[in-house]
Tab-separated table of C-alpha atoms in Angstrom:
chain	number	residue	atom	x	y	z
W	1	MET	CA	5.751	-12.951	-3.682
W	2	SER	CA	6.404	-9.366	-2.704
W	3	THR	CA	6.840	-7.268	0.393
W	4	ALA	CA	5.868	-3.664	0.822
W	5	GLU	CA	5.582	-1.193	3.646
W	6	GLU	CA	2.386	0.808	3.693
W	7	THR	CA	1.455	3.458	6.248
W	8	LEU	CA	-2.305	3.189	5.964
W	9	SER	CA	-4.428	6.220	6.661
W	10	ILE	CA	-6.963	4.170	8.566
W	11	ALA	CA	-7.818	6.944	10.967
W	12	GLY	CA	-7.158	10.087	8.971
W	13	GLY	CA	-3.356	10.135	9.122
W	14	SER	CA	-0.854	10.666	6.296
W	15	THR	CA	0.268	7.932	3.912
W	16	SER	CA	3.609	6.821	2.529
W	17	ASN	CA	5.067	4.023	0.417
W	18	ARG	CA	8.739	3.114	0.831
W	19	ALA	CA	10.450	0.127	-0.755
W	20	GLU	CA	13.445	0.125	1.627
W	21	PRO	CA	12.427	1.826	4.878
W	22	PRO	CA	14.903	3.511	7.244
W	23	PRO	CA	14.818	2.668	10.967
W	24	PRO	CA	11.167	2.854	11.993
W	25	PRO	CA	9.829	6.194	13.187
W	26	SER	CA	7.087	6.277	15.776
W	27	PRO	CA	3.755	6.302	13.921
W	28	SER	CA	1.443	9.192	14.585
W	29	PRO	CA	-1.682	8.412	16.638
W	30	GLU	CA	-3.666	8.562	13.386
W	31	SER	CA	-1.714	5.928	11.455
W	32	LYS	CA	-0.427	2.363	11.563
W	33	VAL	CA	2.517	0.914	9.641
W	34	ILE	CA	1.483	-2.250	7.793
W	35	PHE	CA	3.951	-4.522	5.987
W	36	LEU	CA	2.152	-6.519	3.270
W	37	ILE	CA	3.539	-9.885	2.160
W	38	ARG	CA	1.825	-11.652	-0.701
W	39	HIS	CA	2.003	-15.436	-0.389
W	40	ALA	CA	4.704	-17.286	-2.311
W	41	GLU	CA	3.899	-19.172	-5.524
W	42	SER	CA	1.142	-21.716	-4.980
W	43	GLN	CA	0.198	-24.874	-6.839
W	44	ASN	CA	-2.837	-22.946	-8.067
W	45	ASN	CA	-0.554	-20.267	-9.557
W	46	VAL	CA	1.318	-23.000	-11.429
W	47	ALA	CA	-1.955	-24.471	-12.714
W	48	LYS	CA	-3.108	-21.068	-13.986
W	49	ARG	CA	0.223	-20.544	-15.741
W	50	ASP	CA	0.130	-23.990	-17.373
W	51	THR	CA	-3.435	-23.417	-18.559
W	52	ALA	CA	-2.570	-19.980	-19.936
W	53	ASN	CA	0.329	-21.516	-21.854
W	54	VAL	CA	-2.004	-24.060	-23.491
W	55	PHE	CA	-4.448	-21.374	-24.657
W	56	ARG	CA	-1.593	-19.155	-25.808
W	57	ARG	CA	-0.294	-22.044	-27.905
W	58	TRP	CA	-3.724	-22.583	-29.436
W	59	ARG	CA	-4.145	-18.879	-30.223
W	60	HIS	CA	-0.941	-19.044	-32.246
W	61	GLY	CA	-2.218	-21.998	-34.275
W	62	HIS	CA	-0.340	-24.784	-32.474
W	63	TRP	CA	-3.169	-27.256	-31.903
W	64	SER	CA	-1.293	-29.897	-29.922
W	65	TRP	CA	-3.126	-31.612	-27.068
W	66	PRO	CA	-2.112	-30.643	-23.528
W	67	ASN	CA	0.395	-33.024	-22.013
W	68	ALA	CA	-0.346	-34.928	-18.809
W	69	THR	CA	0.972	-32.163	-16.561
W	70	GLU	CA	-1.077	-29.534	-18.403
W	71	TRP	CA	-4.243	-31.648	-18.242
W	72	SER	CA	-3.728	-32.086	-14.505
W	73	SER	CA	-3.270	-28.346	-14.093
W	74	MET	CA	-6.364	-27.500	-16.154
W	75	THR	CA	-8.644	-29.910	-14.294
W	76	SER	CA	-7.340	-28.747	-10.901
W	77	LEU	CA	-8.760	-25.297	-11.616
W	78	LEU	CA	-12.270	-26.784	-11.446
W	79	ALA	CA	-11.888	-27.332	-7.715
W	80	ILE	CA	-13.899	-24.976	-5.492
W	81	PRO	CA	-12.611	-23.582	-3.253
W	82	MET	CA	-9.038	-23.439	-4.545
W	83	ASP	CA	-7.075	-23.868	-1.337
W	84	THR	CA	-3.730	-25.240	-2.513
W	85	ASP	CA	-0.342	-25.448	-0.846
W	86	LEU	CA	2.825	-23.748	-2.052
W	87	SER	CA	4.595	-25.094	-5.112
W	88	PRO	CA	8.220	-26.293	-4.787
W	89	ASP	CA	9.350	-22.921	-6.167
W	90	GLY	CA	7.028	-21.193	-3.710
W	91	ILE	CA	8.606	-22.999	-0.779
W	92	GLN	CA	12.029	-21.844	-1.976
W	93	GLN	CA	10.734	-18.274	-2.352
W	94	ALA	CA	9.407	-18.254	1.211
W	95	GLN	CA	12.644	-19.708	2.552
W	96	ALA	CA	14.670	-17.096	0.677
W	97	LEU	CA	12.569	-14.276	2.147
W	98	GLN	CA	12.921	-15.818	5.599
W	99	GLN	CA	16.705	-15.728	5.277
W	100	GLN	CA	16.657	-12.162	3.974
W	101	LEU	CA	14.424	-10.836	6.754
W	102	GLN	CA	16.278	-12.758	9.430
W	103	ALA	CA	19.607	-11.312	8.233
W	104	GLN	CA	18.073	-7.841	8.455
W	105	ARG	CA	16.568	-8.584	11.900
W	106	PHE	CA	13.377	-7.309	10.343
W	107	VAL	CA	10.978	-8.105	13.179
W	108	GLU	CA	13.227	-6.574	15.825
W	109	SER	CA	14.430	-3.554	13.847
W	110	GLU	CA	10.941	-2.675	12.604
W	111	GLY	CA	9.333	-3.226	15.978
W	112	ILE	CA	6.720	-5.668	14.658
W	113	GLN	CA	3.990	-6.154	17.239
W	114	LEU	CA	1.598	-8.509	15.429
W	115	ILE	CA	1.600	-10.835	12.406
W	116	VAL	CA	-1.711	-11.531	10.650
W	117	HIS	CA	-2.297	-14.101	7.916
W	118	SER	CA	-5.065	-15.441	5.709
W	119	HIS	CA	-6.733	-18.741	6.572
W	120	LEU	CA	-5.781	-20.258	3.195
W	121	ILE	CA	-2.981	-22.824	3.127
W	122	ARG	CA	-0.644	-20.916	0.805
W	123	ALA	CA	-0.692	-17.813	3.022
W	124	ARG	CA	-0.416	-19.793	6.279
W	125	ARG	CA	2.550	-21.767	4.936
W	126	THR	CA	4.235	-18.583	3.681
W	127	CYS	CA	3.753	-16.889	7.043
W	128	HIS	CA	5.104	-19.728	9.150
W	129	THR	CA	8.039	-20.275	6.787
W	130	VAL	CA	9.037	-16.627	6.559
W	131	PHE	CA	8.796	-16.114	10.307
W	132	ALA	CA	10.055	-19.558	11.359
W	133	ALA	CA	12.857	-17.957	13.397
W	134	HIS	CA	10.314	-16.392	15.756
W	135	HIS	CA	8.039	-17.754	18.405
W	136	LEU	CA	4.619	-17.117	16.913
W	137	VAL	CA	2.426	-16.826	19.986
W	138	SER	CA	-1.304	-17.483	19.772
W	139	PRO	CA	-3.154	-14.803	21.741
W	140	SER	CA	-6.781	-15.173	22.751
W	141	PRO	CA	-9.225	-13.807	20.186
W	142	SER	CA	-10.640	-10.395	20.924
W	143	PRO	CA	-14.404	-10.431	21.669
W	144	SER	CA	-14.772	-7.307	19.513
W	145	CYS	CA	-12.973	-8.939	16.544
W	146	PRO	CA	-14.803	-12.229	15.712
W	147	ASN	CA	-12.632	-12.857	12.627
W	148	ASP	CA	-9.486	-12.854	14.758
W	149	THR	CA	-8.483	-16.512	15.143
W	150	PRO	CA	-5.296	-17.628	16.930
W	151	THR	CA	-3.049	-20.019	15.024
W	152	SER	CA	-0.768	-22.764	16.297
W	153	ALA	CA	2.552	-21.760	17.851
W	154	GLU	CA	5.832	-22.477	16.081
W	155	SER	CA	9.275	-23.319	17.506
W	156	ALA	CA	10.927	-20.536	19.512
W	157	VAL	CA	14.428	-19.336	18.698
W	158	SER	CA	13.792	-15.621	19.055
W	159	ALA	CA	11.557	-13.062	20.713
W	160	ALA	CA	7.851	-13.887	20.883
W	161	VAL	CA	5.600	-12.323	18.229
W	162	PRO	CA	1.813	-12.704	18.365
W	163	VAL	CA	0.249	-14.175	15.230
W	164	VAL	CA	-3.430	-14.391	14.340
W	165	GLN	CA	-5.418	-15.722	11.417
W	166	HIS	CA	-7.985	-13.368	9.920
W	167	ASP	CA	-10.713	-15.100	7.947
W	168	ALA	CA	-11.587	-12.096	5.752
W	169	ILE	CA	-8.161	-11.979	4.041
W	170	TYR	CA	-8.606	-14.109	0.940
W	171	GLU	CA	-8.609	-13.748	-2.823
W	172	LYS	CA	-11.550	-12.389	-4.796
W	173	SER	CA	-14.454	-14.801	-4.430
W	174	ILE	CA	-16.779	-16.021	-7.190
W	175	THR	CA	-19.596	-13.800	-5.901
W	176	GLU	CA	-17.245	-10.813	-5.916
W	177	HIS	CA	-16.180	-11.615	-9.473
W	178	VAL	CA	-19.791	-11.673	-10.700
W	179	GLY	CA	-20.757	-8.590	-8.721
W	180	THR	CA	-23.164	-10.031	-6.147
W	181	ALA	CA	-20.704	-9.250	-3.352
W	182	ASP	CA	-18.294	-6.363	-2.892
W	183	LEU	CA	-14.584	-6.887	-2.211
W	184	ALA	CA	-14.324	-3.265	-1.083
W	185	GLN	CA	-16.724	-3.960	1.775
W	186	ARG	CA	-14.554	-6.848	2.923
W	187	THR	CA	-11.367	-4.780	2.841
W	188	GLU	CA	-13.124	-1.952	4.704
W	189	ALA	CA	-14.159	-4.446	7.386
W	190	PHE	CA	-10.509	-5.473	7.695
W	191	VAL	CA	-9.454	-1.836	8.017
W	192	GLU	CA	-12.007	-1.432	10.800
W	193	TRP	CA	-10.491	-4.497	12.486
W	194	LEU	CA	-7.067	-2.846	12.223
W	195	ARG	CA	-8.458	0.278	13.838
W	196	GLN	CA	-9.586	-1.756	16.822
W	197	ARG	CA	-6.204	-3.397	17.321
W	198	PRO	CA	-3.842	-1.706	19.792
W	199	GLU	CA	-0.741	-2.514	17.693
W	200	THR	CA	0.727	0.164	15.406
W	201	ARG	CA	3.299	-1.912	13.456
W	202	LEU	CA	1.982	-5.089	11.857
W	203	VAL	CA	2.713	-7.641	9.117
W	204	VAL	CA	-0.134	-8.996	6.988
W	205	VAL	CA	0.446	-12.128	4.862
W	206	GLY	CA	-2.264	-12.522	2.249
W	207	HIS	CA	-3.341	-12.280	-1.375
W	208	SER	CA	-2.752	-9.884	-4.256
W	209	ALA	CA	-6.392	-9.113	-5.134
W	210	PHE	CA	-7.189	-8.287	-1.509
W	211	PHE	CA	-4.073	-6.134	-1.184
W	212	ARG	CA	-4.785	-4.231	-4.409
W	213	GLU	CA	-8.253	-3.319	-3.182
W	214	LEU	CA	-6.879	-2.424	0.237
W	215	LEU	CA	-4.228	-0.134	-1.270
W	216	ARG	CA	-6.699	1.408	-3.683
W	217	GLY	CA	-8.702	2.817	-0.819
W	218	HIS	CA	-5.998	3.570	1.728
W	219	THR	CA	-2.803	4.828	0.101
W	220	ALA	CA	-1.849	8.085	-1.501
W	221	PRO	CA	-2.260	8.491	-5.296
W	222	GLY	CA	0.616	6.831	-7.133
W	223	GLY	CA	1.058	4.233	-4.386
W	224	ASP	CA	1.795	0.539	-4.684
W	225	ASP	CA	-1.299	-0.585	-6.627
W	226	ASP	CA	0.206	-1.336	-10.014
W	227	GLY	CA	-2.957	-2.959	-11.377
W	228	ASP	CA	-0.896	-5.516	-13.269
W	229	GLY	CA	-3.382	-8.319	-12.802
W	230	THR	CA	-0.877	-10.571	-11.041
W	231	PRO	CA	-2.706	-13.853	-10.324
W	232	ASP	CA	-3.528	-14.441	-6.694
């Protein structure tokens, strides 16, 4: 799980990438400040890692059968769609980030106006864990943004922050992997949705493949797209 601040040039403005931002400046009319949070470790991530370990062992000539946990992980990858919850480590990661951001008064100090998350369980759980100290209000969907779906409200111990679920924020689909659909078109549609929103400082909780494509098209050269193939 990682967090990054990206000033996206979604309307012709300048771009920047800062790991530890100073107190927030007022964005120019041509830009929005977007904080990207990749979901914490999921059960699917664990299954991919276990499966990779089995094949790595075989490549090195160790032909032992997978143990029960490895078999379970390998067979779980056959499920379509893969909509798994966070792993135990993932829950701890999300809780640790929640404590860190709360100590920094992140939402208040950064002037966050909207939180957006993927519809998949691992991103929803990450979002509502990380921002558990805030009242996540469910606004009415905008008629001009059909993918904008309100989510359930959480307990209130701080200032209200609107939160919506966006159904286009998900990992690379099978059709996108084989080339019959285009991930870039989906990320461009999300950028257009951002353009239509009145907010200028937002948090998006989602998936690494989606974020890499988003950053590829909307950050300055040498930005945060490391292309390391981190599993979604």
